[in-house]
mmCIF file of C-alpha atoms (C1' of nucleotides) in Angstrom:
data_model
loop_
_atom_site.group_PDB
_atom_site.id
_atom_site.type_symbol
_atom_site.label_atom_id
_atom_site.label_comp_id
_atom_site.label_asym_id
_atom_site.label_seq_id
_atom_site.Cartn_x
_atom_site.Cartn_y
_atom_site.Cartn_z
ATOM 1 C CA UNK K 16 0.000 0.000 0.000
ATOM 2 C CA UNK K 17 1.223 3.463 0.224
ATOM 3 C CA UNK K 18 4.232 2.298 2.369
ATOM 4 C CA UNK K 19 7.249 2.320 0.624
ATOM 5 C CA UNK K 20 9.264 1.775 3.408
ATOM 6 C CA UNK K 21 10.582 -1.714 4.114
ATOM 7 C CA UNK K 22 9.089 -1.793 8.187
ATOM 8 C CA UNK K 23 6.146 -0.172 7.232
ATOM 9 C CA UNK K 24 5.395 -3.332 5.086
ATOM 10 C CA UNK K 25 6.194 -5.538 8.349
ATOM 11 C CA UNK K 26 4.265 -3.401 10.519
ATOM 12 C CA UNK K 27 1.367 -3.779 8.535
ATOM 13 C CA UNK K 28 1.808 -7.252 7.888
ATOM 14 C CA UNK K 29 2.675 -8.380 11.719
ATOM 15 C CA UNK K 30 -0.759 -5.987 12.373
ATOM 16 C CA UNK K 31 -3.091 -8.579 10.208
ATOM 17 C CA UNK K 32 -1.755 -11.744 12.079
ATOM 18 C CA UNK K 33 -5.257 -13.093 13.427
ATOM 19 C CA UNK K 34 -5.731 -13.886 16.952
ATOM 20 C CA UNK K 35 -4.869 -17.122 17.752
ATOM 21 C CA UNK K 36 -2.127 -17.173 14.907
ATOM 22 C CA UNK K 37 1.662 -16.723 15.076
ATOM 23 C CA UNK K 38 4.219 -15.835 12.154
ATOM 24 C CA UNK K 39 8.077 -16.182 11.785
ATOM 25 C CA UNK K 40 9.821 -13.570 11.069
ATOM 26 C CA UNK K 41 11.269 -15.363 7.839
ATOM 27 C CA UNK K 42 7.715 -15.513 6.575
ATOM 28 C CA UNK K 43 6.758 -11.868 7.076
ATOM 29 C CA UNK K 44 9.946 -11.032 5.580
ATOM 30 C CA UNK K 45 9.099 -13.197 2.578
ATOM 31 C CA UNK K 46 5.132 -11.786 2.710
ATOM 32 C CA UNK K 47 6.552 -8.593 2.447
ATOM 33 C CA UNK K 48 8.964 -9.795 -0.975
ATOM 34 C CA UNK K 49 12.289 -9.718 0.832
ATOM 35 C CA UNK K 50 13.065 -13.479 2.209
ATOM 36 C CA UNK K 51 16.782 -11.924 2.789
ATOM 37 C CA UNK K 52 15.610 -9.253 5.217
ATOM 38 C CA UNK K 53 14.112 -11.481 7.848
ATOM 39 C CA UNK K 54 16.996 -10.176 10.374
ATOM 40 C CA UNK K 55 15.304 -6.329 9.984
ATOM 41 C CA UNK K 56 12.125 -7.390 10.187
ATOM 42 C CA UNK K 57 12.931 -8.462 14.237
ATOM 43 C CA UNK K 58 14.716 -5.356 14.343
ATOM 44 C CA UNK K 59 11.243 -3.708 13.175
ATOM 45 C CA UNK K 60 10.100 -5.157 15.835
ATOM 46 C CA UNK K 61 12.710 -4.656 18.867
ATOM 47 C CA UNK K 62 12.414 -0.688 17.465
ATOM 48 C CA UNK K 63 8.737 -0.872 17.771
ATOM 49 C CA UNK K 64 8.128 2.740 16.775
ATOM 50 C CA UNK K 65 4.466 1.585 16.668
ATOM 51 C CA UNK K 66 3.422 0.305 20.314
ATOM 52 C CA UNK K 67 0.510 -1.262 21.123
ATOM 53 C CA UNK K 68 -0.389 -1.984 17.166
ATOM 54 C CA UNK K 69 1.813 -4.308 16.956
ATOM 55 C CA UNK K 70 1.403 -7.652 18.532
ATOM 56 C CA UNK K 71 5.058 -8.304 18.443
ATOM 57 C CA UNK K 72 4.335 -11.476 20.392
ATOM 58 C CA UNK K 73 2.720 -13.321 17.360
ATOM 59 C CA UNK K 74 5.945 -12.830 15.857
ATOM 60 C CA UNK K 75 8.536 -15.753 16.491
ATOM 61 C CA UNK K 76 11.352 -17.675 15.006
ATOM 62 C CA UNK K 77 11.236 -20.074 12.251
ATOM 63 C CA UNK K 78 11.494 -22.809 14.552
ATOM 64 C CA UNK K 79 8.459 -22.033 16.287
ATOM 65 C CA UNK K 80 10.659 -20.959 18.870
ATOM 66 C CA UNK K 81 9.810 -17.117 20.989
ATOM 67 C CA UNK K 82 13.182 -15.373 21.583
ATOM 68 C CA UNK K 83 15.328 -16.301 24.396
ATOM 69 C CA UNK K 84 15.519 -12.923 26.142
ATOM 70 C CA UNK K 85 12.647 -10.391 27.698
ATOM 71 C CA UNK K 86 12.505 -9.098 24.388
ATOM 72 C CA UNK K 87 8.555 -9.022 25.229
ATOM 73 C CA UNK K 88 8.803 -8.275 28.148
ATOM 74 C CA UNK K 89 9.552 -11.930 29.345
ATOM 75 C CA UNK K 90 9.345 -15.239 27.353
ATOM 76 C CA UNK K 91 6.517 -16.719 30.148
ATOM 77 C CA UNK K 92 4.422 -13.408 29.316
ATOM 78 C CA UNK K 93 4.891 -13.918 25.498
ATOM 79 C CA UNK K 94 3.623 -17.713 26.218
ATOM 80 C CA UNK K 95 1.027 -16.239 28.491
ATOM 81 C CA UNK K 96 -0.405 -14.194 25.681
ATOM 82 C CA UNK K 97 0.115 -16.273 23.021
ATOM 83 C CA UNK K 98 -2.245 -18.801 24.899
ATOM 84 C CA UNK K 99 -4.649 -16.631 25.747
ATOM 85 C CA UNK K 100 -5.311 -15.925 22.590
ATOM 86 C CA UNK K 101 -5.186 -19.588 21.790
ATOM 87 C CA UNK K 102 -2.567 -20.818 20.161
ATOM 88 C CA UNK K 103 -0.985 -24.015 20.649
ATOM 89 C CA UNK K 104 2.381 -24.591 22.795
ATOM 90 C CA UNK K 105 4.315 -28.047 22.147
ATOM 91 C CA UNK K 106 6.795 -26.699 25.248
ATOM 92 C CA UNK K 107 7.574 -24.131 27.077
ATOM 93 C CA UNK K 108 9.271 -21.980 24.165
ATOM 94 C CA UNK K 109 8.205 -23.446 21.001
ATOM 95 C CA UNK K 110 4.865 -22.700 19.420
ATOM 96 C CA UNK K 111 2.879 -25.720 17.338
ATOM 97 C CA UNK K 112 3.646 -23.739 14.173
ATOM 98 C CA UNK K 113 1.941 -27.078 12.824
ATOM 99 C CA UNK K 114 -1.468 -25.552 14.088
ATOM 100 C CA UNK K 115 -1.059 -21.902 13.977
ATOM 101 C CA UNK K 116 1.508 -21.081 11.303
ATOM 102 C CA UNK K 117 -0.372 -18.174 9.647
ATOM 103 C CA UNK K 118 -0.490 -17.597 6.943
ATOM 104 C CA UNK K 119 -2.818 -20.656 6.280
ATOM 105 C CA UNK K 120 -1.372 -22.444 3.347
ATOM 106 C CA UNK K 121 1.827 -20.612 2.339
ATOM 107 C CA UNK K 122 3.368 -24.173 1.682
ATOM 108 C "C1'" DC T 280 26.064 14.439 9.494
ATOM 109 C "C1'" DA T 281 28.189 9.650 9.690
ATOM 110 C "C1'" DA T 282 28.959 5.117 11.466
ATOM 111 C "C1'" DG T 283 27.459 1.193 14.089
ATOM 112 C "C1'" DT T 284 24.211 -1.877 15.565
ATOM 113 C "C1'" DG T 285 20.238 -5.114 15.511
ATOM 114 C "C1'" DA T 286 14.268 -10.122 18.145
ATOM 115 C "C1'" DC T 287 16.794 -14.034 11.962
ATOM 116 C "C1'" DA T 288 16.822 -17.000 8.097
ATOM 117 C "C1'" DA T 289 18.813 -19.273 4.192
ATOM 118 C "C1'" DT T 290 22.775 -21.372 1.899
ATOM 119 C "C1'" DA T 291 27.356 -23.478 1.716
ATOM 120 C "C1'" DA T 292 30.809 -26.573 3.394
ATOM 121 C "C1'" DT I 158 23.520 -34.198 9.553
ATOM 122 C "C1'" DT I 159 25.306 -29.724 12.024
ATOM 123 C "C1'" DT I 160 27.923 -25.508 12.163
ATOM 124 C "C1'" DA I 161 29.403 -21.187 10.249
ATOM 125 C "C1'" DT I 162 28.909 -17.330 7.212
ATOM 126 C "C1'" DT I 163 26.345 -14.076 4.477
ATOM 127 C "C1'" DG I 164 22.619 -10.676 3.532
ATOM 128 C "C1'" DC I 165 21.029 -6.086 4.293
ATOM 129 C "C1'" DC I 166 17.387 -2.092 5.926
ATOM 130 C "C1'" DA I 167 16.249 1.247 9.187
ATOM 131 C "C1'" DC I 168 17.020 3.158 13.676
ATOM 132 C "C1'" DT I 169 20.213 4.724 17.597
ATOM 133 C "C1'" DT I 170 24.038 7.458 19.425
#
DNA sequence: CAAGTGACAATAA
DNA sequence: TTTATTGCCACTT
């Protein structure tokens, strides 16, 4: 859309992650058309010029895996969030990507 | 104003 | 198979 800056296109993408879904940051990069610029597109997020419209905690790695710091604000209240807004845990840090990779049928 | 840094992912060896 | 390196934009100081 009118963006024609590279984290505006990750903002708005990371924005239309339904509830109950989670992204990697490879993906957004990709959904945005630059698979090579997953690295900025966490950076996007750690900068969060935008807080509060961006659910940064839908956002993990390509593993399934949330970040290993408080880059959230704490892994447990990243997990905390995550499954409150449903999504499926297969331990303590990973997300079931299998379940709630979004979005649905990328392949 | 310029340089450095940064929540990752994909490819090569 | 795993480990290491590369890629590259915007934001921070």
């Amino acid at each position: 859309m009118g963006s024609d800056g590279f984290f505006e296109r990750v903002y708005d993408t990371v924005q239309q992650i339904p509830c109950g879904m989670v992204a990697t940051y490879g993906q957004i990069a990709r959904l945005v058309g630059e698979p090579r610029k997953a690295r900025y597109v966490g950076f996007a997020l750690h900068s969060n010029p935008r807080p509060g419209i961006i659910p940064c905690h839908r956002v993990v790695f390509a593993d399934g895996s949330t970040c290993t710091g408080f880059a959230f604000g704490g892994p447990e209240v990243q997990r905390a969030l995550l499954l409150d807004e449903g999504v499926i845990f297969r331990d303590n840090t990973h997300v079931d990507l299998t379940r709630c990779r979004w979005p649905a049928g990328i392949e």
